[in-house]
Amino acid sequence: DPDEGQEISGEKKIKGYIDGLNLGGYTMTYTVDGSAETPMADAGGKFKQAKIQFDSWTWNGAGPYEVKLTARDISGQTIGLKTFNLFVKQ
């Protein structure tokens, strides 16, 4: 969450999860346009999340901005990837 191609603004959350694993069984990070990885926190239930101020994403105008979520097991092996594009409401 959010969905591919969504237009977004203000402070919102990006959420993700790996089906069948508890939150302590993996880590998740996000990157934007190839930036450094930013850790996502446990959000309770089954989700990892990050609160993001989307209005600060100005380097590419309205976008698109490529967001990549990466999940890794405790040993550091990648167990899931998701890439999607977002647009920022100007």
JSON list of C-alpha atoms in Angstrom, two decimals:
[
{"chain": "A", "resi": 1, "resn": "ASP", "atom": "CA", "xyz": [0.00, 0.00, 0.00]},
{"chain": "A", "resi": 2, "resn": "PRO", "atom": "CA", "xyz": [-0.24, 2.52, -1.74]},
{"chain": "A", "resi": 3, "resn": "ASP", "atom": "CA", "xyz": [-1.10, 1.21, -5.19]},
{"chain": "A", "resi": 4, "resn": "GLU", "atom": "CA", "xyz": [0.82, 1.53, -8.46]},
{"chain": "A", "resi": 5, "resn": "GLY", "atom": "CA", "xyz": [0.38, 4.94, -10.09]},
{"chain": "A", "resi": 6, "resn": "GLN", "atom": "CA", "xyz": [-1.41, 6.55, -7.15]},
{"chain": "A", "resi": 7, "resn": "GLU", "atom": "CA", "xyz": [-1.18, 10.33, -6.72]},
{"chain": "A", "resi": 8, "resn": "ILE", "atom": "CA", "xyz": [-0.30, 11.14, -3.14]},
{"chain": "A", "resi": 9, "resn": "SER", "atom": "CA", "xyz": [0.50, 14.16, -0.94]},
{"chain": "A", "resi": 10, "resn": "GLY", "atom": "CA", "xyz": [1.09, 15.10, 2.68]},
{"chain": "A", "resi": 11, "resn": "GLU", "atom": "CA", "xyz": [2.25, 12.63, 5.30]},
{"chain": "A", "resi": 12, "resn": "LYS", "atom": "CA", "xyz": [1.13, 9.08, 4.54]},
{"chain": "A", "resi": 13, "resn": "LYS", "atom": "CA", "xyz": [2.27, 5.55, 5.31]},
{"chain": "A", "resi": 14, "resn": "ILE", "atom": "CA", "xyz": [3.80, 3.00, 3.01]},
{"chain": "A", "resi": 15, "resn": "LYS", "atom": "CA", "xyz": [2.94, -0.51, 4.21]},
{"chain": "A", "resi": 16, "resn": "GLY", "atom": "CA", "xyz": [4.01, -3.99, 3.25]},
{"chain": "A", "resi": 17, "resn": "TYR", "atom": "CA", "xyz": [4.10, -7.53, 4.59]},
{"chain": "A", "resi": 18, "resn": "ILE", "atom": "CA", "xyz": [5.28, -11.04, 3.78]},
{"chain": "A", "resi": 19, "resn": "ASP", "atom": "CA", "xyz": [2.38, -13.46, 3.95]},
{"chain": "A", "resi": 20, "resn": "GLY", "atom": "CA", "xyz": [2.91, -16.31, 6.37]},
{"chain": "A", "resi": 21, "resn": "LEU", "atom": "CA", "xyz": [5.76, -14.74, 8.38]},
{"chain": "A", "resi": 22, "resn": "ASN", "atom": "CA", "xyz": [5.47, -12.98, 11.70]},
{"chain": "A", "resi": 23, "resn": "LEU", "atom": "CA", "xyz": [6.88, -9.45, 11.93]},
{"chain": "A", "resi": 24, "resn": "GLY", "atom": "CA", "xyz": [9.94, -10.59, 13.87]},
{"chain": "A", "resi": 25, "resn": "GLY", "atom": "CA", "xyz": [10.91, -13.04, 11.13]},
{"chain": "A", "resi": 26, "resn": "TYR", "atom": "CA", "xyz": [12.08, -10.45, 8.61]},
{"chain": "A", "resi": 27, "resn": "THR", "atom": "CA", "xyz": [13.10, -6.85, 8.01]},
{"chain": "A", "resi": 28, "resn": "MET", "atom": "CA", "xyz": [11.78, -4.49, 5.34]},
{"chain": "A", "resi": 29, "resn": "THR", "atom": "CA", "xyz": [13.25, -1.36, 3.77]},
{"chain": "A", "resi": 30, "resn": "TYR", "atom": "CA", "xyz": [12.19, 1.09, 1.09]},
{"chain": "A", "resi": 31, "resn": "THR", "atom": "CA", "xyz": [14.12, 3.11, -1.45]},
{"chain": "A", "resi": 32, "resn": "VAL", "atom": "CA", "xyz": [12.95, 5.96, -3.68]},
{"chain": "A", "resi": 33, "resn": "ASP", "atom": "CA", "xyz": [14.54, 6.42, -7.11]},
{"chain": "A", "resi": 34, "resn": "GLY", "atom": "CA", "xyz": [17.57, 4.36, -6.05]},
{"chain": "A", "resi": 35, "resn": "SER", "atom": "CA", "xyz": [18.22, 6.25, -2.81]},
{"chain": "A", "resi": 36, "resn": "ALA", "atom": "CA", "xyz": [19.72, 4.61, 0.28]},
{"chain": "A", "resi": 37, "resn": "GLU", "atom": "CA", "xyz": [17.58, 1.99, 1.98]},
{"chain": "A", "resi": 38, "resn": "THR", "atom": "CA", "xyz": [15.37, 3.25, 4.80]},
{"chain": "A", "resi": 39, "resn": "PRO", "atom": "CA", "xyz": [14.18, 0.74, 7.43]},
{"chain": "A", "resi": 40, "resn": "MET", "atom": "CA", "xyz": [10.46, 0.20, 7.95]},
{"chain": "A", "resi": 41, "resn": "ALA", "atom": "CA", "xyz": [9.04, -0.31, 11.46]},
{"chain": "A", "resi": 42, "resn": "ASP", "atom": "CA", "xyz": [6.66, -2.96, 12.75]},
{"chain": "A", "resi": 43, "resn": "ALA", "atom": "CA", "xyz": [3.15, -1.52, 12.60]},
{"chain": "A", "resi": 44, "resn": "GLY", "atom": "CA", "xyz": [1.35, -4.19, 14.57]},
{"chain": "A", "resi": 45, "resn": "GLY", "atom": "CA", "xyz": [-0.85, -6.82, 12.99]},
{"chain": "A", "resi": 46, "resn": "LYS", "atom": "CA", "xyz": [0.94, -8.11, 9.92]},
{"chain": "A", "resi": 47, "resn": "PHE", "atom": "CA", "xyz": [2.42, -4.89, 8.47]},
{"chain": "A", "resi": 48, "resn": "LYS", "atom": "CA", "xyz": [5.77, -3.13, 8.31]},
{"chain": "A", "resi": 49, "resn": "GLN", "atom": "CA", "xyz": [5.38, 0.60, 7.63]},
{"chain": "A", "resi": 50, "resn": "ALA", "atom": "CA", "xyz": [7.14, 3.91, 7.12]},
{"chain": "A", "resi": 51, "resn": "LYS", "atom": "CA", "xyz": [5.61, 7.38, 7.56]},
{"chain": "A", "resi": 52, "resn": "ILE", "atom": "CA", "xyz": [6.71, 9.60, 4.68]},
{"chain": "A", "resi": 53, "resn": "GLN", "atom": "CA", "xyz": [6.23, 13.31, 4.02]},
{"chain": "A", "resi": 54, "resn": "PHE", "atom": "CA", "xyz": [5.48, 13.09, 0.29]},
{"chain": "A", "resi": 55, "resn": "ASP", "atom": "CA", "xyz": [5.42, 16.87, -0.17]},
{"chain": "A", "resi": 56, "resn": "SER", "atom": "CA", "xyz": [9.21, 16.80, 0.31]},
{"chain": "A", "resi": 57, "resn": "TRP", "atom": "CA", "xyz": [9.59, 14.71, -2.86]},
{"chain": "A", "resi": 58, "resn": "THR", "atom": "CA", "xyz": [10.28, 17.56, -5.26]},
{"chain": "A", "resi": 59, "resn": "TRP", "atom": "CA", "xyz": [13.39, 16.48, -7.22]},
{"chain": "A", "resi": 60, "resn": "ASN", "atom": "CA", "xyz": [11.29, 14.97, -10.02]},
{"chain": "A", "resi": 61, "resn": "GLY", "atom": "CA", "xyz": [8.31, 17.32, -10.07]},
{"chain": "A", "resi": 62, "resn": "ALA", "atom": "CA", "xyz": [5.04, 15.39, -9.96]},
{"chain": "A", "resi": 63, "resn": "GLY", "atom": "CA", "xyz": [6.89, 12.15, -10.73]},
{"chain": "A", "resi": 64, "resn": "PRO", "atom": "CA", "xyz": [6.84, 9.31, -11.29]},
{"chain": "A", "resi": 65, "resn": "TYR", "atom": "CA", "xyz": [8.87, 8.27, -8.26]},
{"chain": "A", "resi": 66, "resn": "GLU", "atom": "CA", "xyz": [9.97, 4.64, -8.19]},
{"chain": "A", "resi": 67, "resn": "VAL", "atom": "CA", "xyz": [9.53, 3.04, -4.76]},
{"chain": "A", "resi": 68, "resn": "LYS", "atom": "CA", "xyz": [11.06, -0.35, -4.02]},
{"chain": "A", "resi": 69, "resn": "LEU", "atom": "CA", "xyz": [10.24, -2.43, -0.95]},
{"chain": "A", "resi": 70, "resn": "THR", "atom": "CA", "xyz": [12.76, -5.12, -0.02]},
{"chain": "A", "resi": 71, "resn": "ALA", "atom": "CA", "xyz": [12.12, -7.81, 2.60]},
{"chain": "A", "resi": 72, "resn": "ARG", "atom": "CA", "xyz": [14.98, -9.86, 4.05]},
{"chain": "A", "resi": 73, "resn": "ASP", "atom": "CA", "xyz": [14.98, -12.81, 6.39]},
{"chain": "A", "resi": 74, "resn": "ILE", "atom": "CA", "xyz": [17.01, -12.72, 9.60]},
{"chain": "A", "resi": 75, "resn": "SER", "atom": "CA", "xyz": [20.13, -14.01, 7.77]},
{"chain": "A", "resi": 76, "resn": "GLY", "atom": "CA", "xyz": [19.92, -11.07, 5.33]},
{"chain": "A", "resi": 77, "resn": "GLN", "atom": "CA", "xyz": [18.69, -13.03, 2.31]},
{"chain": "A", "resi": 78, "resn": "THR", "atom": "CA", "xyz": [16.13, -11.24, 0.13]},
{"chain": "A", "resi": 79, "resn": "ILE", "atom": "CA", "xyz": [12.76, -12.95, 0.41]},
{"chain": "A", "resi": 80, "resn": "GLY", "atom": "CA", "xyz": [10.54, -10.37, -1.30]},
{"chain": "A", "resi": 81, "resn": "LEU", "atom": "CA", "xyz": [10.67, -7.35, -3.60]},
{"chain": "A", "resi": 82, "resn": "LYS", "atom": "CA", "xyz": [7.99, -5.01, -4.82]},
{"chain": "A", "resi": 83, "resn": "THR", "atom": "CA", "xyz": [8.51, -1.99, -7.06]},
{"chain": "A", "resi": 84, "resn": "PHE", "atom": "CA", "xyz": [5.82, 0.56, -7.85]},
{"chain": "A", "resi": 85, "resn": "ASN", "atom": "CA", "xyz": [5.57, 4.15, -9.11]},
{"chain": "A", "resi": 86, "resn": "LEU", "atom": "CA", "xyz": [3.89, 7.02, -7.29]},
{"chain": "A", "resi": 87, "resn": "PHE", "atom": "CA", "xyz": [3.04, 10.56, -8.31]},
{"chain": "A", "resi": 88, "resn": "VAL", "atom": "CA", "xyz": [3.09, 13.53, -5.94]},
{"chain": "A", "resi": 89, "resn": "LYS", "atom": "CA", "xyz": [0.23, 16.00, -6.03]},
{"chain": "A", "resi": 90, "resn": "GLN", "atom": "CA", "xyz": [1.74, 19.41, -6.75]}
]
